[in-house]
Every structure is written in C-alpha cells, then in structure tokens.
Coordinates of C-alpha atoms and ligand atoms in Angstrom, one line a residue:
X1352 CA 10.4 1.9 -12.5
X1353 CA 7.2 1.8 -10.1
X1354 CA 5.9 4.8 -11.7
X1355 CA 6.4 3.3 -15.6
X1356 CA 4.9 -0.1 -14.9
X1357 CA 1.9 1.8 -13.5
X1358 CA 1.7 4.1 -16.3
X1359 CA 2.3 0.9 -18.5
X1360 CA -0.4 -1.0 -17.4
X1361 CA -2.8 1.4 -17.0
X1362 CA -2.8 1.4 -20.8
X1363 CA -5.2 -1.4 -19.8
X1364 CA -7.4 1.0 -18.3
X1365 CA -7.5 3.4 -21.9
X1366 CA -8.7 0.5 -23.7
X1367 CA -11.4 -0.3 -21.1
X1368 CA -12.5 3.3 -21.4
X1369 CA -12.1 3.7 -25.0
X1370 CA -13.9 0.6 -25.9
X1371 CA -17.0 0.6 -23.5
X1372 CA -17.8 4.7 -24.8
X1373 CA -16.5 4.4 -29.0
X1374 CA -19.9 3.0 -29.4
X1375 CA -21.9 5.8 -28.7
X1376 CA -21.0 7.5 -31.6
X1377 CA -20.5 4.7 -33.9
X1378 CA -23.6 3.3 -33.8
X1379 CA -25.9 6.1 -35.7
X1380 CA -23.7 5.0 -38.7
X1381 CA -22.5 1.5 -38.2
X1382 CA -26.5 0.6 -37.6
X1383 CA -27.2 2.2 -41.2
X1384 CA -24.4 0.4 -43.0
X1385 CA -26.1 -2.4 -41.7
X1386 CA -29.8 -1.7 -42.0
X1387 CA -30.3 -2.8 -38.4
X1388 CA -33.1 -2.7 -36.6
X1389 CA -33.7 -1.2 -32.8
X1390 CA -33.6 -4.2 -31.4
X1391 CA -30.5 -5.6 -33.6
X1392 CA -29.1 -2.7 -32.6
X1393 CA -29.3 -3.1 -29.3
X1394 CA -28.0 -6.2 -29.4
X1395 CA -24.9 -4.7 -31.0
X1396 CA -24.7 -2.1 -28.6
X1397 CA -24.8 -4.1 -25.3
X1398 CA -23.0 -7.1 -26.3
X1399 CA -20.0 -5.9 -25.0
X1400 CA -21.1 -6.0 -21.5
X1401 CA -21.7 -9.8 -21.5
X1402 CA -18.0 -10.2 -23.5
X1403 CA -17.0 -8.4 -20.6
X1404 CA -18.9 -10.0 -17.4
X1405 CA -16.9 -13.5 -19.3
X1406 CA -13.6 -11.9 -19.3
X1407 CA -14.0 -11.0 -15.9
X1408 CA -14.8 -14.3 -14.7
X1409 CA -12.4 -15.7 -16.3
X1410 CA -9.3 -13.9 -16.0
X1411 CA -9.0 -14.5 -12.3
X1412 CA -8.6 -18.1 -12.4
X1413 CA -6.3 -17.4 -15.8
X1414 CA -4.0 -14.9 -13.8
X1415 CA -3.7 -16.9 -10.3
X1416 CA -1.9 -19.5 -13.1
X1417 CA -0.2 -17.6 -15.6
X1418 CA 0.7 -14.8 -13.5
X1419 CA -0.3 -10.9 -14.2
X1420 CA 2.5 -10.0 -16.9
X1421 CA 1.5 -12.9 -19.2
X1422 CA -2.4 -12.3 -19.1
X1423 CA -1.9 -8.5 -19.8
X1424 CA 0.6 -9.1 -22.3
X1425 CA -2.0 -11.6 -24.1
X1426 CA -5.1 -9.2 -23.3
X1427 CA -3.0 -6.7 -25.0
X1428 CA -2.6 -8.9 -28.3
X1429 CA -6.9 -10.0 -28.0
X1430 CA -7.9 -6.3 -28.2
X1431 CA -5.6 -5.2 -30.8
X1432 CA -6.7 -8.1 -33.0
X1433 CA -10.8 -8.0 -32.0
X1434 CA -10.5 -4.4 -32.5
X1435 CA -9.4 -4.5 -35.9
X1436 CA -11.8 -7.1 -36.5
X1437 CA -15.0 -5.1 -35.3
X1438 CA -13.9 -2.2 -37.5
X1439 CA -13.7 -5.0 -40.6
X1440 CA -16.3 -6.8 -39.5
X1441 CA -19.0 -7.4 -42.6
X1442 CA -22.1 -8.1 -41.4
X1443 CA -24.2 -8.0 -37.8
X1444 CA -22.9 -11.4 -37.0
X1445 CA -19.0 -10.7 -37.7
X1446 CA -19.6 -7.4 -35.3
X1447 CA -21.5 -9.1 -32.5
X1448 CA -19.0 -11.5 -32.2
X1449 CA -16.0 -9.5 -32.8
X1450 CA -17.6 -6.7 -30.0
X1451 CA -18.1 -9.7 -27.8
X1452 CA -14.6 -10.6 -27.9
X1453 CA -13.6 -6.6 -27.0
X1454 CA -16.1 -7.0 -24.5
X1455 CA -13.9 -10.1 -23.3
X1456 CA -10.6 -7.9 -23.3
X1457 CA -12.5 -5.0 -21.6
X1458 CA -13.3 -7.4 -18.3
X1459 CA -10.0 -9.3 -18.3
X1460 CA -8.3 -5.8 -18.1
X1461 CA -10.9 -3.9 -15.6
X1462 CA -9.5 -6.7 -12.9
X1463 CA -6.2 -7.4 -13.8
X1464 CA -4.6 -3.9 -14.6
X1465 CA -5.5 -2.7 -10.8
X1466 CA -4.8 -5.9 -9.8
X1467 CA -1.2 -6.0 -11.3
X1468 CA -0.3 -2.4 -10.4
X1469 CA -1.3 -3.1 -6.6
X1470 CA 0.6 -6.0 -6.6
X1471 CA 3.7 -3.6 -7.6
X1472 CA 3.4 -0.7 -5.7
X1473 CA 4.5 0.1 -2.2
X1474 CA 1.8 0.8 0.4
X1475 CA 2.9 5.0 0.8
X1476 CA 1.6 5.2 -2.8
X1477 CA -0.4 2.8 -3.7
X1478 CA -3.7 4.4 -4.0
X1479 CA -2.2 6.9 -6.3
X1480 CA -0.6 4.8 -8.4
X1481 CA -3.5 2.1 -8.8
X1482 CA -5.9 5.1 -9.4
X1483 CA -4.0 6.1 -12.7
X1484 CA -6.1 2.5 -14.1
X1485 CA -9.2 4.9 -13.4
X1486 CA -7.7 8.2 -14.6
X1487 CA -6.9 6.1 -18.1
X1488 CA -10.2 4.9 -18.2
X1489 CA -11.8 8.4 -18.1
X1490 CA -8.9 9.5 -20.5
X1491 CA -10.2 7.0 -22.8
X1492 CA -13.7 7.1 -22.5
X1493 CA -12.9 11.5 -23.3
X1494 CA -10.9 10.1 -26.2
X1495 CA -13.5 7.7 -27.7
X1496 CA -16.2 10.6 -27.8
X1497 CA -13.1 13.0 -29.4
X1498 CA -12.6 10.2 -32.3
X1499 CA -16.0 9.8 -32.6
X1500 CA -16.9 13.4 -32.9
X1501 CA -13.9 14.1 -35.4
X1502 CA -14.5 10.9 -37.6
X1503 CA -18.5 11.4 -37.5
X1504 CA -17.8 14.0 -40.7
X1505 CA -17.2 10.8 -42.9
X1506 CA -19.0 8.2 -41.0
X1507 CA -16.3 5.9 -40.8
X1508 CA -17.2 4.3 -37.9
X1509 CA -14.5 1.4 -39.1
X1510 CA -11.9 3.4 -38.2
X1511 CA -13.7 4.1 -34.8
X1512 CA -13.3 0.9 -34.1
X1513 CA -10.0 0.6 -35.5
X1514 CA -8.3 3.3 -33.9
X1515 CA -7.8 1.4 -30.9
X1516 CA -5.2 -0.9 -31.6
X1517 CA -3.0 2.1 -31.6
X1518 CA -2.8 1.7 -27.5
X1519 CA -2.9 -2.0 -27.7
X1520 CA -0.2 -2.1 -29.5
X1521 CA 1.8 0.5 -26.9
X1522 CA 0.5 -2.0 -23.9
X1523 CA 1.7 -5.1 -25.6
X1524 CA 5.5 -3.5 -25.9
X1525 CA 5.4 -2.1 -22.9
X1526 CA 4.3 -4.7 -21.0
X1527 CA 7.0 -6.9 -22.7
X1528 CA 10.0 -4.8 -20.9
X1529 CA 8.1 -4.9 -17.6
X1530 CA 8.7 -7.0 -14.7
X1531 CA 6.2 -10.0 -13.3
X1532 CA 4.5 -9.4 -9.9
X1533 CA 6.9 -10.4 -6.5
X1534 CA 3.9 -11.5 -5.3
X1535 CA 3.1 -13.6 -7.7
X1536 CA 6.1 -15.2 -7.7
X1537 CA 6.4 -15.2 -4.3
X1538 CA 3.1 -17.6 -4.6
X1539 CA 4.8 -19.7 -7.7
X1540 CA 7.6 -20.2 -5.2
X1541 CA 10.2 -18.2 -7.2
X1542 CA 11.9 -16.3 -4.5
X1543 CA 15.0 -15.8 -6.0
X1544 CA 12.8 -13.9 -9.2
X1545 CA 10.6 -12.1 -6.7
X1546 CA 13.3 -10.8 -4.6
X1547 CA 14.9 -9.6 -7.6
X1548 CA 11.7 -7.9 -9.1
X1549 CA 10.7 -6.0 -5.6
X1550 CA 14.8 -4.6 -6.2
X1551 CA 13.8 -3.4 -10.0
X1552 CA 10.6 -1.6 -8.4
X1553 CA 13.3 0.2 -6.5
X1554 CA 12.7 -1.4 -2.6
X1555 CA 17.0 -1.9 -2.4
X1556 CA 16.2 -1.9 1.3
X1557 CA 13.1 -3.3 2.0
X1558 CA 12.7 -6.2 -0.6
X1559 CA 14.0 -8.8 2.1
X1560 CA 11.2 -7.5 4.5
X1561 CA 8.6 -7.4 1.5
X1562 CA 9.5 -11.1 0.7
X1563 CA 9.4 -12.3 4.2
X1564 CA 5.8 -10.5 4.9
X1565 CA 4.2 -12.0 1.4
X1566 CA 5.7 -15.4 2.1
X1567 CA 4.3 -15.3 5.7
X1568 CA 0.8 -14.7 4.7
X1569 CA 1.2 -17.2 2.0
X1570 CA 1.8 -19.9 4.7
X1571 CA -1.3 -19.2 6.2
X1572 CA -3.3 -19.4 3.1
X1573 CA -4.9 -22.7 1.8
X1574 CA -5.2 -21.1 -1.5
X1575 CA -8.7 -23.0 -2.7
X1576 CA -11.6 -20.7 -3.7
X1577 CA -13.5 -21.7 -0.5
X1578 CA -11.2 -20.0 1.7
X1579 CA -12.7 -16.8 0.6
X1580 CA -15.7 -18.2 2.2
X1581 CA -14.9 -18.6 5.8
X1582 CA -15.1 -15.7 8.4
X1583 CA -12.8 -12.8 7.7
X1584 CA -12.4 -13.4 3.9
X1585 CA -16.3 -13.6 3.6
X1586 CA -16.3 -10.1 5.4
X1587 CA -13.5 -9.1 2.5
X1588 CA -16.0 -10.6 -0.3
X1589 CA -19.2 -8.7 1.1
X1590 CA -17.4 -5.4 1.0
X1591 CA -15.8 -6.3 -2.3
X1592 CA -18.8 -7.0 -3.8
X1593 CA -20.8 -4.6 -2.8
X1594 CA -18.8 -1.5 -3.6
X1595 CA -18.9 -3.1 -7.1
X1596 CA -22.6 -3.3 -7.6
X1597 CA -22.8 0.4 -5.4
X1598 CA -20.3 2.1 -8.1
X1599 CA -22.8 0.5 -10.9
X1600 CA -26.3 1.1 -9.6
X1601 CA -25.3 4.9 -8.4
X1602 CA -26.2 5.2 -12.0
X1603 CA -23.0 6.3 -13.6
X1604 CA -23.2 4.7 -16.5
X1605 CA -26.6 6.5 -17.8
X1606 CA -24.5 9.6 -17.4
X1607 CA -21.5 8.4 -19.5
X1608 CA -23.3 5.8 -22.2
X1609 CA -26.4 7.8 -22.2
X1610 CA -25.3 11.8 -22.1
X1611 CA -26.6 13.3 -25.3
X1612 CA -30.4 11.5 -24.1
X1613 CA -30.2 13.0 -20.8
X1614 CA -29.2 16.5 -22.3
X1615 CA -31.6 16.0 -24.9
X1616 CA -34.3 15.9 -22.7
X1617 CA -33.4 18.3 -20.5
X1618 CA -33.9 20.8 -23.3
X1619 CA -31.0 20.9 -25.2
X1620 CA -32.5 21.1 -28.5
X1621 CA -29.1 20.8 -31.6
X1622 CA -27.5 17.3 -31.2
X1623 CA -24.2 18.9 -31.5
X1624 CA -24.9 20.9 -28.3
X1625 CA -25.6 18.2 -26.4
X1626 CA -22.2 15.8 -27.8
X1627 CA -20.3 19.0 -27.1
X1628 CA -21.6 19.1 -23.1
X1629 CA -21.1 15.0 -23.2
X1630 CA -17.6 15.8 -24.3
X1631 CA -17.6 18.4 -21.2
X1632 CA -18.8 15.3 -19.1
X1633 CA -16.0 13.2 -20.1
X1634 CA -12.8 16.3 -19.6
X1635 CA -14.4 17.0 -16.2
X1636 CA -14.2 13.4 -15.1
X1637 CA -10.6 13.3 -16.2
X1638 CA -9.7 16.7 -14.3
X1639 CA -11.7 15.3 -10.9
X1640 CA -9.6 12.0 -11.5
X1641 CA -6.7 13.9 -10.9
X1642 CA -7.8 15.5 -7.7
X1643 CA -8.5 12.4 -6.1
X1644 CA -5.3 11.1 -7.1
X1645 CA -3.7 13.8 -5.1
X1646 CA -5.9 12.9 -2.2
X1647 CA -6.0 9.3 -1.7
X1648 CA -3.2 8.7 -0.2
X1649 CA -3.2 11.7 2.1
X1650 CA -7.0 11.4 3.1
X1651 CA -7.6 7.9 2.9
X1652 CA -9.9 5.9 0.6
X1653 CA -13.2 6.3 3.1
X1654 CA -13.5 9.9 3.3
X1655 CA -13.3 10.2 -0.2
X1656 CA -16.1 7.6 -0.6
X1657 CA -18.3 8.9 2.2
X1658 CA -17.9 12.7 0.5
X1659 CA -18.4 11.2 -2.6
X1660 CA -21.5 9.0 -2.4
X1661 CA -22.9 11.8 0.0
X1662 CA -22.5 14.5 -2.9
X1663 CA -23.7 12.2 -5.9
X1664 CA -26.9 11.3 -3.8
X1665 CA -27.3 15.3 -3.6
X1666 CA -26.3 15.9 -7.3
X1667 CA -28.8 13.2 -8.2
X1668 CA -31.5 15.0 -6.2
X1669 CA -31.1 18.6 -7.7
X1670 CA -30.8 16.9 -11.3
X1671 CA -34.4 15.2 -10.4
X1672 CA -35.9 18.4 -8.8
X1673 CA -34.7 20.4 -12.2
X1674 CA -36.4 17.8 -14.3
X1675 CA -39.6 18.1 -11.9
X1676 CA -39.4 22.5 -12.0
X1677 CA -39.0 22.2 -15.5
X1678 CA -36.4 24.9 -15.8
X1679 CA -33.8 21.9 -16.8
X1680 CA -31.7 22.9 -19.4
X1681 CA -28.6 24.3 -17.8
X1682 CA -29.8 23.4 -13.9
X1683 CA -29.9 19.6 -15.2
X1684 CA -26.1 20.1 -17.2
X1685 CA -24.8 21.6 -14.1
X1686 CA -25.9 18.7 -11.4
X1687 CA -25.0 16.4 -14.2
X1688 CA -21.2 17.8 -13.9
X1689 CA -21.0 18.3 -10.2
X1690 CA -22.1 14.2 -9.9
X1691 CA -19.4 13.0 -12.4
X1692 CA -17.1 15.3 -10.0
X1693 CA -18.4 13.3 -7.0
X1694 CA -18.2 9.8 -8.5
X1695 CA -14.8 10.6 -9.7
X1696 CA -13.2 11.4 -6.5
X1697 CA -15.1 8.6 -5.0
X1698 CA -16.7 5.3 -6.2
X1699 CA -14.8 5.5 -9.6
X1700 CA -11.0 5.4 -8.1
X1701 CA -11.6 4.1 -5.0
X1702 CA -13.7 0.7 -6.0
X1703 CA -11.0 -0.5 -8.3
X1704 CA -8.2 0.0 -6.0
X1705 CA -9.8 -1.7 -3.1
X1706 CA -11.1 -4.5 -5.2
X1707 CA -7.5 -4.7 -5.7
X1708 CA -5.9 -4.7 -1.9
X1709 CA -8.7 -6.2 0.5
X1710 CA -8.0 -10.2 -1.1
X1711 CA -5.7 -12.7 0.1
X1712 CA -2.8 -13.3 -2.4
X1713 CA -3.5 -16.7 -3.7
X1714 CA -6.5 -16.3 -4.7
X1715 CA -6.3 -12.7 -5.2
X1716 CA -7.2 -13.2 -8.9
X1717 CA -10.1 -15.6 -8.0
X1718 CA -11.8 -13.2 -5.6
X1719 CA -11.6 -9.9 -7.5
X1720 CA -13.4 -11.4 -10.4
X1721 CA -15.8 -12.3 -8.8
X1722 CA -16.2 -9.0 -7.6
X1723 CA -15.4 -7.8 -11.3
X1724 CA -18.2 -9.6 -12.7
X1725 CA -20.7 -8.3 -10.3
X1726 CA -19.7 -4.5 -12.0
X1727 CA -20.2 -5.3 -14.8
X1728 CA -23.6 -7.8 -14.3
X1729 CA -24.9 -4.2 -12.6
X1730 CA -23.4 -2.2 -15.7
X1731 CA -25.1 -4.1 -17.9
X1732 CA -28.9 -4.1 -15.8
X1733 CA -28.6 -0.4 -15.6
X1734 CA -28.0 0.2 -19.2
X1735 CA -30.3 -2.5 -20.3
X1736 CA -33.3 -1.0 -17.8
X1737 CA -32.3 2.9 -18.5
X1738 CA -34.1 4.1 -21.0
X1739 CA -37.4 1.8 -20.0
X1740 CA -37.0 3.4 -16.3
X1741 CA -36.9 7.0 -18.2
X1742 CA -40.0 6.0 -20.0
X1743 CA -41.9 4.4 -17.0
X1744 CA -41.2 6.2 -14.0
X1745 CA -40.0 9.9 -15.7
X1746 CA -36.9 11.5 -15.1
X1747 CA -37.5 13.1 -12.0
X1748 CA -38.2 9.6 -9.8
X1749 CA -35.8 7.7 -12.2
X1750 CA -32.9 10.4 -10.8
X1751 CA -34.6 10.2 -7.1
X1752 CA -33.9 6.7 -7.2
X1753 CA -30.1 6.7 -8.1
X1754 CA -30.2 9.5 -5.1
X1755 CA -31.2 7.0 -2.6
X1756 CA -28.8 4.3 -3.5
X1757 CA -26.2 6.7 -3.1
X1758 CA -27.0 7.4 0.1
X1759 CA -27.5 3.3 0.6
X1760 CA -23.9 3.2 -0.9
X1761 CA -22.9 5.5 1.8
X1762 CA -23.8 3.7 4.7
X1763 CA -22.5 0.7 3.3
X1764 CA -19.3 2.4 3.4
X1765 CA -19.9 4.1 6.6
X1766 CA -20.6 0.6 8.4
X1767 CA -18.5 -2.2 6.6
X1768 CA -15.8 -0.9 4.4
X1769 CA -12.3 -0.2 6.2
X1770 CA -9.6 2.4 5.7
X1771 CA -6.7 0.7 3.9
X1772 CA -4.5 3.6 3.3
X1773 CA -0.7 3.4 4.0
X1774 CA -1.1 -0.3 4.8
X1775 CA 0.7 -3.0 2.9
X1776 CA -1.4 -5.7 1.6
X1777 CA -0.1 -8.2 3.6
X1778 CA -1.4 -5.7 6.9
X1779 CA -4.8 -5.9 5.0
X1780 CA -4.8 -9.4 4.4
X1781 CA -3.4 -10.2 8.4
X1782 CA -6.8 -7.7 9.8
X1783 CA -9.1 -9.9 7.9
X1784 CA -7.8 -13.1 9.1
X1785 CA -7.7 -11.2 12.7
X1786 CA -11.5 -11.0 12.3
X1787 CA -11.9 -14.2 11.1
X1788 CA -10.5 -15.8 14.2
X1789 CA -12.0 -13.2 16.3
X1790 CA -15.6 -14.4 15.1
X1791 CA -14.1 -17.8 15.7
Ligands
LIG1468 C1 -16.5 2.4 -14.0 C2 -17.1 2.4 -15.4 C3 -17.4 3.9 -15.7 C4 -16.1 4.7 -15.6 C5 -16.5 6.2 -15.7 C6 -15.2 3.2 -14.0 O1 -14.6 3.2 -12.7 O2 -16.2 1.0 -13.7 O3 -18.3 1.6 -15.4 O4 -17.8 4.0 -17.1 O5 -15.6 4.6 -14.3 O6 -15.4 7.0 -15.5

C-alpha cells in the first residue's frame, strides 16, 4: 500500500517534469502559429516559472488546511484542465495565461507530492520511496522531449500540450482510492482516522507508537509561521533554503531547458543530432535516478550530496576547459552526461526529500514552500540570465562559474546539512528543537 501511494503520487512528479521540458520543443512551432516575436516568446516560454513560484507559495498554507490528499486530488483536476486549455489556447494571451496556470500546478505539486509521500512512509525507506517524485520528474521531462520529437513531424504542438492530461487524469483516480496523511490528521486531531491510515500503510504493529511520537511533537509545536523563526527551526529553514537555491544555481536547468544550445555550440552542427544527445541527457538522468534510489537509504542522504556536488563542480570544469581547448564536440557531450549523472544521484533526489523531512509537522506545508519558492525564484534567474551569461562572459567562464558554486554547494552541505537517514520525522523534528534549546 506504501509502495502504491508513492508510486501514485509521484504521478505529481511526471507532470512537473513533463510540463516544465514540453516547451522546448513546442515553441519553434507554437511561436509561428502565433507570429510571436523573441521577446513574446520569451514571455511564453518563462511564464511558467512565475505560475509556478505562486503555486509554491501557496500550496503550503492550502495543504496545512485542507490536508495533502485533497490539494493533490484538486492539483490533479487544475493540470488536466490548464493543460487542455494551453493546447486550445487561441491567441498569445489565452496561452500565457493558460501556461501560467500549469506553471501554478507545477509548484503546488513540486512541494506537496514529496511532502505527502514523506508523510506516508516509514523512516527504513523513506528516502527511496520520496525519491521516486524525482525519478518521475526525470521520466517526464525524457517523455516530454519523446512527444515532442515524435509530434514535431506535424507540428502539432496542441497536442504537446494536450498530451498531458493523460497522467492527470491517472493521478486524479488514483489519488481518490488513496489514504490522507496520519500526520495530518494526527494535527486535525483525528486520531481515530490517523491510527487507522498508519494500519492501511501496513505499520499493524507500530501505528500506536507512530501515533504517540507524531502527537508528542505536536504538543510541543505552537503551530504559527513564526515558530520556524526561533533557534532550531531557523537552523532547519537556512538548510532548507539553501539546498533549494544550491540545486538551482549549480546550473541544472541550462543543461535540461537549454541542451540542443549547448550542443549546438559545442559543435554539433544538424539540429537533429543535437535533440537526439538532449534525449540521451534526459534517459541518463532517469537511469542515474535509479542508482541513487538504491543508495539513499543505505548510504545516507550526505554522502550522496557531498559526491555529488563534488563531481558536478568537476564535470562543470572539464565542460568549460573543452569549450576553452576548442576540441568541444564530443569532450563537451561527455562532461555534459557525467554532470546530469552527478546531480541525479545528488542535489536532484536528495533536495526534495529533505525539504520534505527537516520541518516541524504543523507547519510542515508552510515551511517547505517557502523553501519551494526559493527553487523555483533561482530556476527562473538562471534561465532568464542563461543565454545573456553565454553571450557576455563565454562558455568557458559561464561553466567555471556553475563549477565554483558547486563546490560552494558542497561545503554548505559539508558544514550545515545533517544526515537524516533511517530517522523518523518526529527524531528529526526532536534534534532541531534539541538545538534550539541548546542555543538557548
Ligand atoms: C529540479 C528541476 C530539474 C529536474 C531535472 C529537479 O529536482 O527541481 O529543476 O529540472 O530535477 O531532473
């Protein structure tokens, strides 16, 4: 039952992936139905990064009072309908705002579906489990260039669009049959419905014990935003946030939005080539998913990141030192895969899943949009400032200075973030509050 509700949700994850990547091949032929110009199309391009920044704000504070199953369910509905809607959309305007309400979707379900599979899983496999959100995404970001690539024949973008209310519709009856967080209920008061729901996640024997530790920590919590602002919960925000804006400006999103550019200019003459080695990109980032799937919960979450952030800042370096010896071509494709293989055993799984344990439960929602919204505020400043970075500084120092951010991402991690592995959340959320008191 654990296992389905994971897989369920992370339906949540496909949609995020699908949604944010389907634009890259729409756009040649969506932006000539249209007549738009660069900058229009621009505009349609990166509006759904400020849909999503909204929805991830939002859908915190809409979650601590609805509950988990109830937002999902409803995010489900939104991008089914706003999909169909961009893909009928009739003019720039109808398409803005239709993408804008994706974009919406995309950040209610980048917080909530980790958020909601935590909340379900026990501690032995949590990280596994929450990590299949990630290994979705990549699955729909592969899938998105796949549709685009096999629909670009016709240039129906339309059904590019379109296409994705296939999975929304899957998430919405899924998520129907599935059960409502304990936790959350726990919070609601609803012990009786909690009790019952850790039982139908399969804990027989420890549901009691489950109940008694989430109610325990809920007596100690105040449950007001500010809470998250006093000594031990700030330490929890810092880290929380900061892994957020690290996995952004490590530059992974020039890699996945911006592929075909990148190979381009590293010599890769025939636009199919280089959409074929993007669609490389996107299966290797699935396949290095799966590895750290295997590993999180055996290694722990900080190796993985240290390895991780270490190997992306050395990727990143070859990648600028091939653009600088001017023998790219294959040198540049080769560091390009080897970082995506870094990221996605590292700051790609790892972010979302301790975004998803290191907050108190009240105001679990609450906090991880906060950190949410940083992601995608530093999404949406790298993609924004890519391409003039490219043209200003060059590839070479533009790829030296995603290097040295990943090495500042790695100290971060080295010095602040803890190991969380095989501890429940209520253990988490009990060595914050130690640290709070211990700083008085
Ligand atoms: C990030 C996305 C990124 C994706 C790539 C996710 O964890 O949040 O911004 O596009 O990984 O796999």
């Amino acid at each position: 039952m654990v296992f389905l509700t994971a897989a369920t949700a992370a339906l949540g994850g496909l949609l995020f992936g699908y949604d944010t990547a389907v634009i890259s091949g729409a756009q040649l032929f969506f932006k000539s139905s249209f007549r738009l110009s660069d900058t229009q199309l621009e505009m349609a391009v990166g509006v759904v990064l400020l849909g999503a920044m909204l929805g991830a704000a939002l859908g915190g504070w809409l979650t601590d009072r609805l509950g988990r199953k109830s937002v999902l369910l409803a995010t489900g509905v939104c991008f089914g309908a706003f999909s169909l809607w961009t893909g009928l959309s009739t003019g720039l305007a109808t398409f803005v705002t239709a993408r804008f309400l994706v974009g919406g979707c995309i950040g209610v379900a980048s917080m909530l579906t980790p958020l909601y599979i935590s909340e379900m899983s026990p501690a032995r496999i949590r990280g596994a489990l929450v990590s299949l959100n990630q290994l979705a995404i990549t699955v729909g970001i592969v899938v998105a260039y796949g549709v685009d690539y096999a629909l670009a024949a016709h240039k129906d973008w339309r059904m590019m669009f379109i296409s994705a209310v296939l999975p929304a519709i899957v998430l919405v009856i899924g998520m129907l049959f599935l059960p409502e967080s304990p936790r959350w209920l726990a919070k609601k008061g609803r012990r009786e419905d909690a009790l019952n729901n850790f039982r139908r996640l399969g804990r027989e024997d420890e549901a009691q014990q489950e109940l008694a530790d989430v109610e325990r920590v809920l007596r100690e919590e105040t449950g007001k935003f500010s809470e998250l602002f006093r000594p031990g919960f700030r330490t929890a925000v810092w880290i929380g946030v900061g892994l957020a804006v690290f996995q952004q400006i490590t530059g992974i999103n020039t890699i996945i939005y911006y592929a075909p550019t990148i190979l381009r200019n590293a010599g890769f003459s025939s636009a199919r080539v280089a959409i074929l080695g993007t669609v490389g990109i996107g299966v290797v980032n699935v396949l290095a998913t799966v590895v750290s799937i295997l590993l999180i919960d055996r290694l722990g979450r900080k190796p993985l990141l240290l390895v991780g952030c270490l190997g992306q800042a050395a990727m990143l370096g070859y990648v600028g030192y091939s653009f600088a010896q001017h023998h790219h071509g294959l040198a540049v494709f080769v560091g390009v895969l080897l970082y995506i293989v870094f990221f996605a055993i590292s700051l790609g799984p790892v972010v979302w899943l301790m975004l998803s344990e290191i907050y108190p439960t009240k105001i679990r929602g609450a906090a991880m949009s906060l950190a949410t919204f940083a992601n995608w505020f530093a999404n949406w400043v790298v993609t924004v400032t890519f391409l003039s970075l490219l043209d200003k500084l060059g590839s070479v120092h533009t790829f030296l200075l995603f290097a040295i951010l990943s090495i500042a991402a790695m100290l971060f991690c080295l010095w602040l973030v803890p190991e969380t592995k095989g501890r429940s959340l209520e253990e988490i959320e009990d060595s914050f509050r130690k640290l709070g008191h211990a700083r008085g």
